[in-house]
């Protein structure tokens, strides 16, 4: 891999990665600052995209078009589903929208309802979790433009998609990567259970979980 794009939605998800970068150069595009430099020996371009599908999609496309990245890692936090508990990490095997009719997604290129993550990147992420002593779940990420903090809404999403994590960007990054044939993986540390206690848990665990995800990214880059 020559150059890796890294997307986090919020400052809490990118700050420590940005501090670790050396030879950092800044470019502003679409109102976002893209940080190009190195983490260890690996060339990376890091961006804080903003929350939600459009923000993360445009950031992914800019990473591909303007910075020529060979792969994208989406790092951050998420609400946990099934057996993924707070501070566990979910590594995407695939990603899908929970707020769009999937048959309509599949009507246009790349003609799939769900987007498969790159197997080699998934393996690296799994290994990185083991090295960091963090519980790792391989599974689906469900993405939509909504903070899920209601048990019934979560149950509806789980019944339709069976994800391990719900969040607001991964599926859009995955969609852009699939359309451009760029390998991707989504690394999400669980900050809350996407249920009625989600707001409180989010405030308590946001930075801790974001740091765990960033740690996994750094451990992955060491394997490249
Ligand atoms: N309560 C916060 C919410 C920010 S949005 C606030 O009002 O400031 C939540 C961000 O964290 C998104 O980037 C999303 O990807 C992730 N996330 C974490 N838990 C989530 C959940 N339960 N539902 C949806 N997104 C979640």
Short mmCIF file of C-alpha atoms and ligand atoms in Angstrom, two decimals:
data_model
loop_
_atom_site.label_atom_id
_atom_site.label_comp_id
_atom_site.label_asym_id
_atom_site.label_seq_id
_atom_site.Cartn_x
_atom_site.Cartn_y
_atom_site.Cartn_z
CA UNK A 1 0.00 0.00 0.00
CA UNK A 2 1.47 3.35 -0.98
CA UNK A 3 -0.90 5.81 0.61
CA UNK A 4 -3.72 5.20 3.09
CA UNK A 5 -6.68 7.54 3.55
CA UNK A 6 -8.07 7.76 7.10
CA UNK A 7 -11.50 9.25 7.81
CA UNK A 8 -12.95 10.10 11.20
CA UNK A 9 -16.19 12.03 11.57
CA UNK A 10 -15.43 13.97 14.75
CA UNK A 11 -12.43 15.71 16.29
CA UNK A 12 -12.32 13.11 19.06
CA UNK A 13 -11.74 10.42 16.41
CA UNK A 14 -8.86 12.08 14.55
CA UNK A 15 -7.01 14.31 17.05
CA UNK A 16 -4.55 11.72 18.32
CA UNK A 17 -3.81 10.40 14.85
CA UNK A 18 -3.13 13.94 13.67
CA UNK A 19 -0.75 14.53 16.60
CA UNK A 20 1.15 11.35 15.67
CA UNK A 21 1.73 12.42 12.08
CA UNK A 22 5.08 13.81 10.96
CA UNK A 23 5.92 15.89 7.90
CA UNK A 24 2.30 17.05 7.99
CA UNK A 25 0.97 19.21 5.15
CA UNK A 26 -2.50 20.72 5.15
CA UNK A 27 -4.82 21.14 2.17
CA UNK A 28 -8.35 22.50 2.41
CA UNK A 29 -10.98 21.01 0.08
CA UNK A 30 -14.76 21.32 0.39
CA UNK A 31 -14.18 23.16 3.67
CA UNK A 32 -12.35 20.22 5.27
CA UNK A 33 -8.65 20.11 6.15
CA UNK A 34 -6.81 17.10 4.75
CA UNK A 35 -3.56 16.26 6.58
CA UNK A 36 -0.97 14.49 4.43
CA UNK A 37 2.11 13.03 6.12
CA UNK A 38 3.39 9.88 7.73
CA UNK A 39 2.43 7.72 10.68
CA UNK A 40 5.52 5.57 11.27
CA UNK A 41 6.75 4.70 7.77
CA UNK A 42 3.38 4.82 6.08
CA UNK A 43 2.07 7.70 3.97
CA UNK A 44 -1.37 8.69 5.17
CA UNK A 45 -3.93 11.39 4.45
CA UNK A 46 -6.19 12.09 7.41
CA UNK A 47 -9.46 14.02 7.38
CA UNK A 48 -12.12 14.94 9.91
CA UNK A 49 -15.13 14.60 7.63
CA UNK A 50 -17.98 15.77 9.82
CA UNK A 51 -20.90 13.60 10.89
CA UNK A 52 -23.18 11.74 8.51
CA UNK A 53 -23.30 10.11 5.11
CA UNK A 54 -22.81 13.12 2.82
CA UNK A 55 -19.89 14.54 4.83
CA UNK A 56 -18.09 11.22 4.89
CA UNK A 57 -18.87 10.37 1.25
CA UNK A 58 -17.49 13.63 -0.08
CA UNK A 59 -14.39 13.25 2.05
CA UNK A 60 -13.82 9.72 0.73
CA UNK A 61 -14.17 10.85 -2.88
CA UNK A 62 -11.71 13.71 -2.33
CA UNK A 63 -9.21 11.28 -0.75
CA UNK A 64 -9.47 9.11 -3.86
CA UNK A 65 -9.50 11.82 -6.57
CA UNK A 66 -7.20 14.42 -5.16
CA UNK A 67 -4.86 12.42 -2.94
CA UNK A 68 -4.82 9.14 -4.87
CA UNK A 69 -5.15 6.94 -1.78
CA UNK A 70 -4.90 3.17 -2.36
CA UNK A 71 -7.18 2.24 0.53
CA UNK A 72 -9.39 3.93 3.09
CA UNK A 73 -9.76 3.19 6.80
CA UNK A 74 -12.80 4.68 8.51
CA UNK A 75 -12.07 4.99 12.23
CA UNK A 76 -14.41 5.98 15.02
CA UNK A 77 -17.10 5.01 17.47
CA UNK A 78 -20.53 3.42 17.16
CA UNK A 79 -23.54 2.07 18.95
CA UNK A 80 -23.20 -1.64 19.72
CA UNK A 81 -25.61 -4.34 18.55
CA UNK A 82 -25.86 -8.10 19.17
CA UNK A 83 -22.94 -9.10 21.40
CA UNK A 84 -20.73 -6.03 20.77
CA UNK A 85 -20.36 -4.31 24.14
CA UNK A 86 -19.04 -0.87 25.09
CA UNK A 87 -15.26 -0.66 24.39
CA UNK A 88 -15.32 -3.75 22.14
CA UNK A 89 -14.28 -3.10 18.56
CA UNK A 90 -16.31 -4.02 15.49
CA UNK A 91 -14.36 -4.53 12.26
CA UNK A 92 -16.53 -4.38 9.17
CA UNK A 93 -16.91 -7.42 6.98
CA UNK A 94 -19.51 -5.36 5.09
CA UNK A 95 -21.57 -2.19 5.45
CA UNK A 96 -25.11 -1.19 4.49
CA UNK A 97 -27.55 1.70 4.92
CA UNK A 98 -30.39 1.26 7.39
CA UNK A 99 -32.21 4.36 6.13
CA UNK A 100 -32.41 3.72 2.40
CA UNK A 101 -34.24 1.02 0.46
CA UNK A 102 -31.43 -1.35 -0.40
CA UNK A 103 -32.96 -2.51 -3.68
CA UNK A 104 -32.74 1.12 -4.85
CA UNK A 105 -29.07 1.33 -3.83
CA UNK A 106 -28.41 -1.69 -6.05
CA UNK A 107 -29.97 -0.06 -9.14
CA UNK A 108 -26.81 1.94 -9.87
CA UNK A 109 -23.09 1.20 -10.02
CA UNK A 110 -21.64 -0.79 -8.23
CA UNK A 111 -25.01 -2.67 -8.28
CA UNK A 112 -24.89 -4.12 -4.78
CA UNK A 113 -27.11 -3.57 -1.75
CA UNK A 114 -24.23 -3.94 0.70
CA UNK A 115 -20.55 -3.17 0.39
CA UNK A 116 -17.91 -5.77 1.22
CA UNK A 117 -14.78 -4.69 3.09
CA UNK A 118 -11.32 -5.71 1.88
CA UNK A 119 -10.40 -9.08 3.37
CA UNK A 120 -6.71 -8.29 3.79
CA UNK A 121 -7.52 -5.07 5.67
CA UNK A 122 -10.05 -6.93 7.84
CA UNK A 123 -7.35 -9.48 8.75
CA UNK A 124 -4.89 -6.69 9.62
CA UNK A 125 -7.53 -5.01 11.81
CA UNK A 126 -8.31 -8.29 13.56
CA UNK A 127 -4.62 -8.86 14.26
CA UNK A 128 -4.26 -5.26 15.48
CA UNK A 129 -7.11 -5.78 17.99
CA UNK A 130 -5.39 -8.92 19.30
CA UNK A 131 -2.10 -7.04 19.67
CA UNK A 132 -3.86 -4.24 21.58
CA UNK A 133 -5.80 -6.69 23.79
CA UNK A 134 -9.16 -5.34 22.58
CA UNK A 135 -12.16 -7.64 22.01
CA UNK A 136 -12.90 -7.76 18.28
CA UNK A 137 -16.12 -8.65 16.46
CA UNK A 138 -16.11 -9.14 12.70
CA UNK A 139 -19.48 -8.16 11.31
CA UNK A 140 -21.78 -5.81 9.53
CA UNK A 141 -21.95 -2.06 10.08
CA UNK A 142 -25.36 -0.40 9.62
CA UNK A 143 -25.21 3.28 8.66
CA UNK A 144 -27.81 6.03 8.60
CA UNK A 145 -28.24 9.74 9.24
CA UNK A 146 -29.59 9.30 12.75
CA UNK A 147 -28.13 8.94 16.24
CA UNK A 148 -29.80 5.74 17.49
CA UNK A 149 -30.85 6.13 21.12
CA UNK A 150 -34.13 4.23 21.18
CA UNK A 151 -34.40 0.49 21.82
CA UNK A 152 -37.28 0.06 19.36
CA UNK A 153 -35.47 1.81 16.50
CA UNK A 154 -32.37 -0.27 17.19
CA UNK A 155 -34.41 -3.49 17.21
CA UNK A 156 -35.96 -2.57 13.87
CA UNK A 157 -32.50 -2.05 12.34
CA UNK A 158 -31.21 -5.30 13.86
CA UNK A 159 -34.23 -7.23 12.53
CA UNK A 160 -33.62 -5.93 8.99
CA UNK A 161 -29.82 -5.98 8.76
CA UNK A 162 -28.38 -8.00 11.68
CA UNK A 163 -25.43 -5.61 12.24
CA UNK A 164 -22.85 -5.60 15.04
CA UNK A 165 -22.70 -1.80 15.10
CA UNK A 166 -24.79 1.20 14.08
CA UNK A 167 -23.24 4.51 13.15
CA UNK A 168 -23.52 7.37 10.69
CA UNK A 169 -20.65 7.23 8.15
CA UNK A 170 -19.21 3.78 7.45
CA UNK A 171 -21.74 2.72 4.83
CA UNK A 172 -21.22 5.93 2.86
CA UNK A 173 -17.43 5.54 2.90
CA UNK A 174 -17.92 1.91 1.86
CA UNK A 175 -20.25 2.95 -0.97
CA UNK A 176 -17.75 5.46 -2.39
CA UNK A 177 -14.91 2.95 -2.07
CA UNK A 178 -16.94 0.21 -3.80
CA UNK A 179 -17.89 2.59 -6.63
CA UNK A 180 -14.21 3.49 -7.14
CA UNK A 181 -12.88 -0.04 -6.54
CA UNK A 182 -10.80 1.17 -3.60
CA UNK A 183 -10.31 -1.27 -0.71
CA UNK A 184 -11.71 -0.18 2.65
CA UNK A 185 -12.30 -1.26 6.21
CA UNK A 186 -14.33 0.33 9.01
CA UNK A 187 -13.00 0.16 12.58
CA UNK A 188 -15.57 1.13 15.22
CA UNK A 189 -15.11 1.04 18.96
CA UNK A 190 -18.42 0.82 20.79
CA UNK A 191 -19.29 3.97 22.78
CA UNK A 192 -22.91 3.10 23.67
CA UNK A 193 -25.59 0.47 23.13
CA UNK A 194 -27.75 2.53 20.74
CA UNK A 195 -30.59 2.18 23.26
CA UNK A 196 -32.32 4.55 25.65
CA UNK A 197 -29.08 5.09 27.61
CA UNK A 198 -27.07 5.93 24.49
CA UNK A 199 -26.77 9.69 25.05
CA UNK A 200 -25.27 9.25 28.53
CA UNK A 201 -22.96 6.40 27.49
CA UNK A 202 -21.85 8.36 24.44
CA UNK A 203 -20.75 11.31 26.61
CA UNK A 204 -18.91 8.97 29.00
CA UNK A 205 -17.17 6.77 26.43
CA UNK A 206 -16.73 8.95 23.33
CA UNK A 207 -13.05 9.77 23.82
CA UNK A 208 -12.06 6.40 25.32
CA UNK A 209 -13.66 4.50 22.46
CA UNK A 210 -12.33 6.90 19.81
CA UNK A 211 -8.81 6.42 21.22
CA UNK A 212 -9.16 2.62 21.08
CA UNK A 213 -10.17 2.78 17.41
CA UNK A 214 -7.25 5.09 16.63
CA UNK A 215 -4.91 2.67 18.44
CA UNK A 216 -6.11 -0.14 16.18
CA UNK A 217 -5.47 2.01 13.10
CA UNK A 218 -1.89 2.68 14.23
CA UNK A 219 -1.32 -1.03 14.92
CA UNK A 220 -2.68 -1.82 11.44
CA UNK A 221 -0.35 0.69 9.77
CA UNK A 222 2.61 -1.04 11.49
CA UNK A 223 1.69 -4.24 9.61
CA UNK A 224 1.84 -2.51 6.20
N1 LIG B 1 -24.86 12.81 21.13
C1 LIG B 1 -23.86 13.28 20.17
C2 LIG B 1 -24.08 12.51 18.87
C3 LIG B 1 -23.09 12.76 17.79
S1 LIG B 1 -23.51 11.81 16.40
C4 LIG B 1 -24.04 14.76 19.98
O1 LIG B 1 -25.20 15.18 19.96
O2 LIG B 1 -23.05 15.49 19.89
C5 LIG B 1 -22.75 10.27 16.77
C6 LIG B 1 -21.43 10.01 16.11
O3 LIG B 1 -20.85 8.84 16.68
C7 LIG B 1 -21.55 9.70 14.63
O4 LIG B 1 -20.39 10.11 13.95
C8 LIG B 1 -21.75 8.17 14.59
O5 LIG B 1 -21.04 7.55 13.54
C9 LIG B 1 -21.21 7.68 15.95
N2 LIG B 1 -22.19 6.97 16.80
C10 LIG B 1 -21.88 6.55 18.06
N3 LIG B 1 -22.95 5.99 18.64
C11 LIG B 1 -23.98 6.04 17.74
C12 LIG B 1 -25.34 5.65 17.79
N4 LIG B 1 -25.88 5.11 18.88
N5 LIG B 1 -26.12 5.87 16.68
C13 LIG B 1 -25.58 6.44 15.59
N6 LIG B 1 -24.29 6.86 15.51
C14 LIG B 1 -23.48 6.67 16.57
#
